[in-house]
Amino acid sequence: MNQPASNKPEPALDTASADAKSSASSASAKSEGKADAKPERSGRLSADDWAQAALDLIAEQGVAAVAVEPLARRLGVTKGSFYWHFPSRDALLVAALERWEKVEQETVFGQLEPIPDPRQRLRSLFHLVAHEVKSHIIYSELLKALDHPAVQPVIGRVSERRLDYLTASFRQAGLSRTDAQHRARLLYAAYVGFLQLNLQLHQTRMQHDEFEAYVEHMMATLIPSS
């Protein structure tokens, strides 16, 4: 089982996501128009800088909060910097979502690709996903905005890719095609449901040891033993 290199335990999804939300709430409580302000920058921002700033804002306040003026204040530039790269706010949102999708694919699936044993790969996936916080918060916010025309296609692609990956891994672990598909749907439904409980319904936070025990229980229940 792959363990984090550090001896210091990483923050679990339940506790760390709440801390991230708390930090976002504190920032928004500052005086209006000044919370996001930063000194004027001298260097030119890239399109990726704007896309990442939009993702940060989605994690803090949701998709509807993405707007040119507050992002310009946050980045310490004028709106002219934005229009150098994007024709509209919707174009920025599309770029931000594509960046999130690409980074997630590279960081999650890229780390697991070298692991040959499918059961070990699934266990590593559980550990990796359980302790990856910000991506979960963004995903949770995107689920709230599924009616947005830029959001729905991205969520559709990401969900399909995740289910295909899980199905293939369960097949390699010895399950039949049908059983692998059912197991993949069950696991993904448990993941989305946990996000709903913790990030959207504000369920009472689990303590670190309790959360780790929950993750171990999920692995023992869903990953084939042989």
C-alpha atoms as a printed R data frame, in Angstrom:
    type eleno elety resid chain resno       x       y       z
1   ATOM     1    CA   MET     A     1   0.000   0.000   0.000
2   ATOM     2    CA   ASN     A     2   1.391   3.337  -0.994
3   ATOM     3    CA   GLN     A     3   1.662   5.680   1.957
4   ATOM     4    CA   PRO     A     4   2.471   9.419   1.900
5   ATOM     5    CA   ALA     A     5   6.205  10.077   2.113
6   ATOM     6    CA   SER     A     6   5.821  12.356   5.105
7   ATOM     7    CA   ASN     A     7   5.290  10.959   8.603
8   ATOM     8    CA   LYS     A     8   2.835  13.754   9.266
9   ATOM     9    CA   PRO     A     9  -0.698  12.655   8.319
10  ATOM    10    CA   GLU     A    10  -2.300  14.548   5.460
11  ATOM    11    CA   PRO     A    11  -5.609  16.309   6.164
12  ATOM    12    CA   ALA     A    12  -8.631  14.155   5.453
13  ATOM    13    CA   LEU     A    13 -11.331  15.362   3.072
14  ATOM    14    CA   ASP     A    14 -13.825  16.082   5.832
15  ATOM    15    CA   THR     A    15 -11.622  18.246   8.052
16  ATOM    16    CA   ALA     A    16  -9.540  19.934   5.382
17  ATOM    17    CA   SER     A    17 -12.508  20.843   3.192
18  ATOM    18    CA   ALA     A    18 -14.184  22.503   6.127
19  ATOM    19    CA   ASP     A    19 -11.002  24.470   6.838
20  ATOM    20    CA   ALA     A    20 -10.823  25.569   3.218
21  ATOM    21    CA   LYS     A    21 -14.453  26.699   3.292
22  ATOM    22    CA   SER     A    22 -13.826  28.521   6.562
23  ATOM    23    CA   SER     A    23 -10.882  30.385   5.053
24  ATOM    24    CA   ALA     A    24 -12.989  31.351   2.072
25  ATOM    25    CA   SER     A    25 -15.760  32.671   4.322
26  ATOM    26    CA   SER     A    26 -13.268  34.736   6.320
27  ATOM    27    CA   ALA     A    27 -11.917  36.297   3.160
28  ATOM    28    CA   SER     A    28 -15.376  37.255   1.922
29  ATOM    29    CA   ALA     A    29 -16.186  38.876   5.260
30  ATOM    30    CA   LYS     A    30 -13.632  41.645   4.738
31  ATOM    31    CA   SER     A    31 -14.664  45.089   3.566
32  ATOM    32    CA   GLU     A    32 -16.474  45.031   0.223
33  ATOM    33    CA   GLY     A    33 -14.260  45.624  -2.770
34  ATOM    34    CA   LYS     A    34 -11.057  45.263  -0.765
35  ATOM    35    CA   ALA     A    35 -11.004  41.597   0.152
36  ATOM    36    CA   ASP     A    36  -9.581  40.537  -3.183
37  ATOM    37    CA   ALA     A    37  -7.422  43.597  -3.793
38  ATOM    38    CA   LYS     A    38  -3.697  43.141  -4.360
39  ATOM    39    CA   PRO     A    39  -0.932  45.542  -5.374
40  ATOM    40    CA   GLU     A    40  -0.777  46.277  -9.094
41  ATOM    41    CA   ARG     A    41   1.405  43.719 -10.853
42  ATOM    42    CA   SER     A    42   4.078  44.707 -13.300
43  ATOM    43    CA   GLY     A    43   4.395  41.363 -15.128
44  ATOM    44    CA   ARG     A    44   1.855  40.235 -17.714
45  ATOM    45    CA   LEU     A    45  -0.490  37.479 -16.592
46  ATOM    46    CA   SER     A    46  -0.998  34.395 -18.712
47  ATOM    47    CA   ALA     A    47  -4.329  32.855 -19.635
48  ATOM    48    CA   ASP     A    48  -3.501  30.037 -17.196
49  ATOM    49    CA   ASP     A    49  -3.081  32.585 -14.393
50  ATOM    50    CA   TRP     A    50  -6.590  33.844 -15.017
51  ATOM    51    CA   ALA     A    51  -7.980  30.306 -15.314
52  ATOM    52    CA   GLN     A    52  -6.390  29.273 -12.003
53  ATOM    53    CA   ALA     A    53  -7.704  32.404 -10.285
54  ATOM    54    CA   ALA     A    54 -11.181  31.544 -11.566
55  ATOM    55    CA   LEU     A    55 -10.852  28.014 -10.144
56  ATOM    56    CA   ASP     A    56  -9.780  29.432  -6.784
57  ATOM    57    CA   LEU     A    57 -12.862  31.641  -6.770
58  ATOM    58    CA   ILE     A    58 -15.114  28.718  -7.699
59  ATOM    59    CA   ALA     A    59 -13.712  26.759  -4.733
60  ATOM    60    CA   GLU     A    60 -14.431  29.681  -2.405
61  ATOM    61    CA   GLN     A    61 -17.742  31.048  -3.673
62  ATOM    62    CA   GLY     A    62 -19.087  28.909  -6.515
63  ATOM    63    CA   VAL     A    63 -19.438  29.267 -10.280
64  ATOM    64    CA   ALA     A    64 -21.711  32.302 -10.131
65  ATOM    65    CA   ALA     A    65 -18.977  34.299  -8.355
66  ATOM    66    CA   VAL     A    66 -16.630  34.186 -11.355
67  ATOM    67    CA   ALA     A    67 -16.542  37.715 -12.770
68  ATOM    68    CA   VAL     A    68 -13.911  39.890 -14.422
69  ATOM    69    CA   GLU     A    69 -13.699  42.803 -11.982
70  ATOM    70    CA   PRO     A    70 -13.247  40.865  -8.716
71  ATOM    71    CA   LEU     A    71 -10.698  38.598 -10.393
72  ATOM    72    CA   ALA     A    72  -8.772  41.619 -11.679
73  ATOM    73    CA   ARG     A    73  -8.690  43.053  -8.148
74  ATOM    74    CA   ARG     A    74  -7.572  39.711  -6.750
75  ATOM    75    CA   LEU     A    75  -4.748  39.488  -9.282
76  ATOM    76    CA   GLY     A    76  -3.769  43.131  -8.976
77  ATOM    77    CA   VAL     A    77  -4.297  44.025 -12.632
78  ATOM    78    CA   THR     A    78  -6.725  45.980 -14.782
79  ATOM    79    CA   LYS     A    79  -9.526  44.461 -16.830
80  ATOM    80    CA   GLY     A    80  -7.412  45.071 -19.903
81  ATOM    81    CA   SER     A    81  -5.228  42.129 -18.882
82  ATOM    82    CA   PHE     A    82  -8.288  39.895 -18.959
83  ATOM    83    CA   TYR     A    83  -9.445  41.002 -22.397
84  ATOM    84    CA   TRP     A    84  -5.963  40.391 -23.763
85  ATOM    85    CA   HIS     A    85  -6.631  36.667 -23.274
86  ATOM    86    CA   PHE     A    86 -10.414  36.171 -23.232
87  ATOM    87    CA   PRO     A    87 -13.305  37.711 -25.145
88  ATOM    88    CA   SER     A    88 -15.817  37.129 -22.349
89  ATOM    89    CA   ARG     A    89 -16.434  35.821 -18.857
90  ATOM    90    CA   ASP     A    90 -17.886  32.607 -20.312
91  ATOM    91    CA   ALA     A    91 -14.674  31.999 -22.269
92  ATOM    92    CA   LEU     A    92 -12.710  32.301 -19.024
93  ATOM    93    CA   LEU     A    93 -15.034  29.859 -17.292
94  ATOM    94    CA   VAL     A    94 -14.561  27.322 -20.088
95  ATOM    95    CA   ALA     A    95 -10.768  27.705 -19.837
96  ATOM    96    CA   ALA     A    96 -10.889  27.290 -16.045
97  ATOM    97    CA   LEU     A    97 -12.951  24.114 -16.283
98  ATOM    98    CA   GLU     A    98 -10.686  22.682 -18.966
99  ATOM    99    CA   ARG     A    99  -7.688  23.408 -16.736
100 ATOM   100    CA   TRP     A   100  -9.321  21.651 -13.782
101 ATOM   101    CA   GLU     A   101 -10.154  18.652 -15.953
102 ATOM   102    CA   LYS     A   102  -6.627  18.422 -17.381
103 ATOM   103    CA   VAL     A   103  -4.816  18.862 -14.070
104 ATOM   104    CA   GLU     A   104  -7.038  16.284 -12.364
105 ATOM   105    CA   GLN     A   105  -6.386  13.776 -15.114
106 ATOM   106    CA   GLU     A   106  -2.634  14.311 -14.945
107 ATOM   107    CA   THR     A   107  -2.288  14.359 -11.150
108 ATOM   108    CA   VAL     A   108  -4.650  11.477 -10.334
109 ATOM   109    CA   PHE     A   109  -4.444   9.065 -13.238
110 ATOM   110    CA   GLY     A   110  -0.838  10.022 -13.973
111 ATOM   111    CA   GLN     A   111   0.291   9.001 -10.480
112 ATOM   112    CA   LEU     A   112  -1.536   5.666 -10.649
113 ATOM   113    CA   GLU     A   113  -0.441   4.609 -14.128
114 ATOM   114    CA   PRO     A   114   2.918   3.091 -13.041
115 ATOM   115    CA   ILE     A   115   1.260   0.735 -10.505
116 ATOM   116    CA   PRO     A   116   0.887  -2.672 -12.226
117 ATOM   117    CA   ASP     A   117  -1.251  -4.522  -9.663
118 ATOM   118    CA   PRO     A   118  -4.927  -3.493 -10.040
119 ATOM   119    CA   ARG     A   119  -5.805  -3.996  -6.363
120 ATOM   120    CA   GLN     A   120  -2.825  -1.943  -5.249
121 ATOM   121    CA   ARG     A   121  -3.776   0.675  -7.834
122 ATOM   122    CA   LEU     A   122  -7.295   0.848  -6.430
123 ATOM   123    CA   ARG     A   123  -5.987   1.176  -2.879
124 ATOM   124    CA   SER     A   124  -3.673   3.968  -3.970
125 ATOM   125    CA   LEU     A   125  -6.605   5.628  -5.714
126 ATOM   126    CA   PHE     A   126  -8.644   5.508  -2.503
127 ATOM   127    CA   HIS     A   127  -5.810   7.092  -0.492
128 ATOM   128    CA   LEU     A   128  -5.091   9.718  -3.123
129 ATOM   129    CA   VAL     A   129  -8.715  10.763  -3.566
130 ATOM   130    CA   ALA     A   130  -9.442  10.722   0.162
131 ATOM   131    CA   HIS     A   131  -6.757  13.323   0.836
132 ATOM   132    CA   GLU     A   132  -7.146  15.527  -2.239
133 ATOM   133    CA   VAL     A   133  -9.206  18.431  -0.944
134 ATOM   134    CA   LYS     A   134  -9.421  21.367  -3.309
135 ATOM   135    CA   SER     A   135 -10.414  19.349  -6.361
136 ATOM   136    CA   HIS     A   136 -13.322  17.888  -4.367
137 ATOM   137    CA   ILE     A   137 -14.515  21.341  -3.349
138 ATOM   138    CA   ILE     A   138 -14.433  22.521  -6.962
139 ATOM   139    CA   TYR     A   139 -16.262  19.375  -8.090
140 ATOM   140    CA   SER     A   140 -18.911  19.888  -5.417
141 ATOM   141    CA   GLU     A   141 -19.444  23.481  -6.559
142 ATOM   142    CA   LEU     A   142 -19.711  22.345 -10.170
143 ATOM   143    CA   LEU     A   143 -22.383  19.811  -9.221
144 ATOM   144    CA   LYS     A   144 -24.439  22.730  -7.911
145 ATOM   145    CA   ALA     A   145 -24.158  24.432 -11.301
146 ATOM   146    CA   LEU     A   146 -25.003  21.554 -13.647
147 ATOM   147    CA   ASP     A   147 -27.563  23.706 -15.433
148 ATOM   148    CA   HIS     A   148 -24.767  25.965 -16.716
149 ATOM   149    CA   PRO     A   149 -23.968  25.130 -20.378
150 ATOM   150    CA   ALA     A   150 -20.207  25.258 -19.753
151 ATOM   151    CA   VAL     A   151 -20.325  23.019 -16.679
152 ATOM   152    CA   GLN     A   152 -22.460  20.096 -17.793
153 ATOM   153    CA   PRO     A   153 -20.157  18.831 -20.597
154 ATOM   154    CA   VAL     A   154 -17.101  18.908 -18.312
155 ATOM   155    CA   ILE     A   155 -18.849  17.026 -15.510
156 ATOM   156    CA   GLY     A   156 -20.117  14.544 -18.073
157 ATOM   157    CA   ARG     A   157 -16.624  13.872 -19.448
158 ATOM   158    CA   VAL     A   158 -15.003  13.677 -16.026
159 ATOM   159    CA   SER     A   159 -17.645  11.306 -14.654
160 ATOM   160    CA   GLU     A   160 -17.474   9.055 -17.715
161 ATOM   161    CA   ARG     A   161 -13.675   8.930 -17.541
162 ATOM   162    CA   ARG     A   162 -13.740   8.092 -13.843
163 ATOM   163    CA   LEU     A   163 -16.323   5.344 -14.282
164 ATOM   164    CA   ASP     A   164 -14.420   3.843 -17.226
165 ATOM   165    CA   TYR     A   165 -11.210   3.853 -15.188
166 ATOM   166    CA   LEU     A   166 -12.859   2.211 -12.204
167 ATOM   167    CA   THR     A   167 -14.590  -0.387 -14.374
168 ATOM   168    CA   ALA     A   168 -11.318  -1.284 -16.099
169 ATOM   169    CA   SER     A   169  -9.512  -1.550 -12.748
170 ATOM   170    CA   PHE     A   170 -12.187  -3.816 -11.269
171 ATOM   171    CA   ARG     A   171 -12.085  -5.958 -14.417
172 ATOM   172    CA   GLN     A   172  -8.316  -6.303 -14.053
173 ATOM   173    CA   ALA     A   173  -8.865  -7.250 -10.408
174 ATOM   174    CA   GLY     A   174 -10.890 -10.264 -11.518
175 ATOM   175    CA   LEU     A   175 -14.524  -9.148 -11.664
176 ATOM   176    CA   SER     A   176 -16.783  -9.904 -14.604
177 ATOM   177    CA   ARG     A   177 -17.705  -7.024 -16.918
178 ATOM   178    CA   THR     A   178 -21.154  -6.628 -15.376
179 ATOM   179    CA   ASP     A   179 -19.897  -6.866 -11.797
180 ATOM   180    CA   ALA     A   180 -17.096  -4.407 -12.558
181 ATOM   181    CA   GLN     A   181 -19.581  -1.878 -13.944
182 ATOM   182    CA   HIS     A   182 -21.847  -2.268 -10.916
183 ATOM   183    CA   ARG     A   183 -18.911  -1.941  -8.499
184 ATOM   184    CA   ALA     A   184 -17.655   1.171 -10.311
185 ATOM   185    CA   ARG     A   185 -21.088   2.828 -10.115
186 ATOM   186    CA   LEU     A   186 -21.416   1.916  -6.453
187 ATOM   187    CA   LEU     A   187 -18.017   3.393  -5.620
188 ATOM   188    CA   TYR     A   188 -18.633   6.567  -7.592
189 ATOM   189    CA   ALA     A   189 -22.072   7.006  -6.038
190 ATOM   190    CA   ALA     A   190 -20.509   6.655  -2.580
191 ATOM   191    CA   TYR     A   191 -17.941   9.319  -3.478
192 ATOM   192    CA   VAL     A   192 -20.521  11.809  -4.752
193 ATOM   193    CA   GLY     A   193 -22.788  11.091  -1.797
194 ATOM   194    CA   PHE     A   194 -19.965  11.738   0.647
195 ATOM   195    CA   LEU     A   195 -19.311  15.100  -1.019
196 ATOM   196    CA   GLN     A   196 -22.983  15.963  -0.740
197 ATOM   197    CA   LEU     A   197 -23.030  15.155   2.960
198 ATOM   198    CA   ASN     A   198 -19.818  16.940   3.869
199 ATOM   199    CA   LEU     A   199 -19.543  19.894   1.507
200 ATOM   200    CA   GLN     A   200 -23.135  20.692   0.605
201 ATOM   201    CA   LEU     A   201 -25.230  19.483   3.544
202 ATOM   202    CA   HIS     A   202 -22.559  20.449   6.105
203 ATOM   203    CA   GLN     A   203 -22.649  17.154   7.960
204 ATOM   204    CA   THR     A   204 -20.833  17.144  11.295
205 ATOM   205    CA   ARG     A   205 -17.150  16.626  10.571
206 ATOM   206    CA   MET     A   206 -15.609  13.222  11.204
207 ATOM   207    CA   GLN     A   207 -12.483  13.121  13.321
208 ATOM   208    CA   HIS     A   208  -9.262  12.170  11.526
209 ATOM   209    CA   ASP     A   209  -9.084   8.611  12.918
210 ATOM   210    CA   GLU     A   210 -12.769   8.041  12.209
211 ATOM   211    CA   PHE     A   211 -12.352   9.227   8.622
212 ATOM   212    CA   GLU     A   212  -9.309   7.028   8.050
213 ATOM   213    CA   ALA     A   213 -11.261   4.051   9.421
214 ATOM   214    CA   TYR     A   214 -14.091   4.900   7.005
215 ATOM   215    CA   VAL     A   215 -11.677   4.903   4.064
216 ATOM   216    CA   GLU     A   216 -10.248   1.544   5.152
217 ATOM   217    CA   HIS     A   217 -13.778   0.151   5.444
218 ATOM   218    CA   MET     A   218 -14.612   1.340   1.927
219 ATOM   219    CA   MET     A   219 -11.495  -0.336   0.554
220 ATOM   220    CA   ALA     A   220 -12.193  -3.596   2.363
221 ATOM   221    CA   THR     A   221 -15.786  -3.558   1.118
222 ATOM   222    CA   LEU     A   222 -15.271  -2.582  -2.514
223 ATOM   223    CA   ILE     A   223 -11.820  -3.821  -3.586
224 ATOM   224    CA   PRO     A   224 -11.765  -7.552  -4.433
225 ATOM   225    CA   SER     A   225  -9.505  -9.483  -2.085
226 ATOM   226    CA   SER     A   226  -8.301 -11.967  -4.677
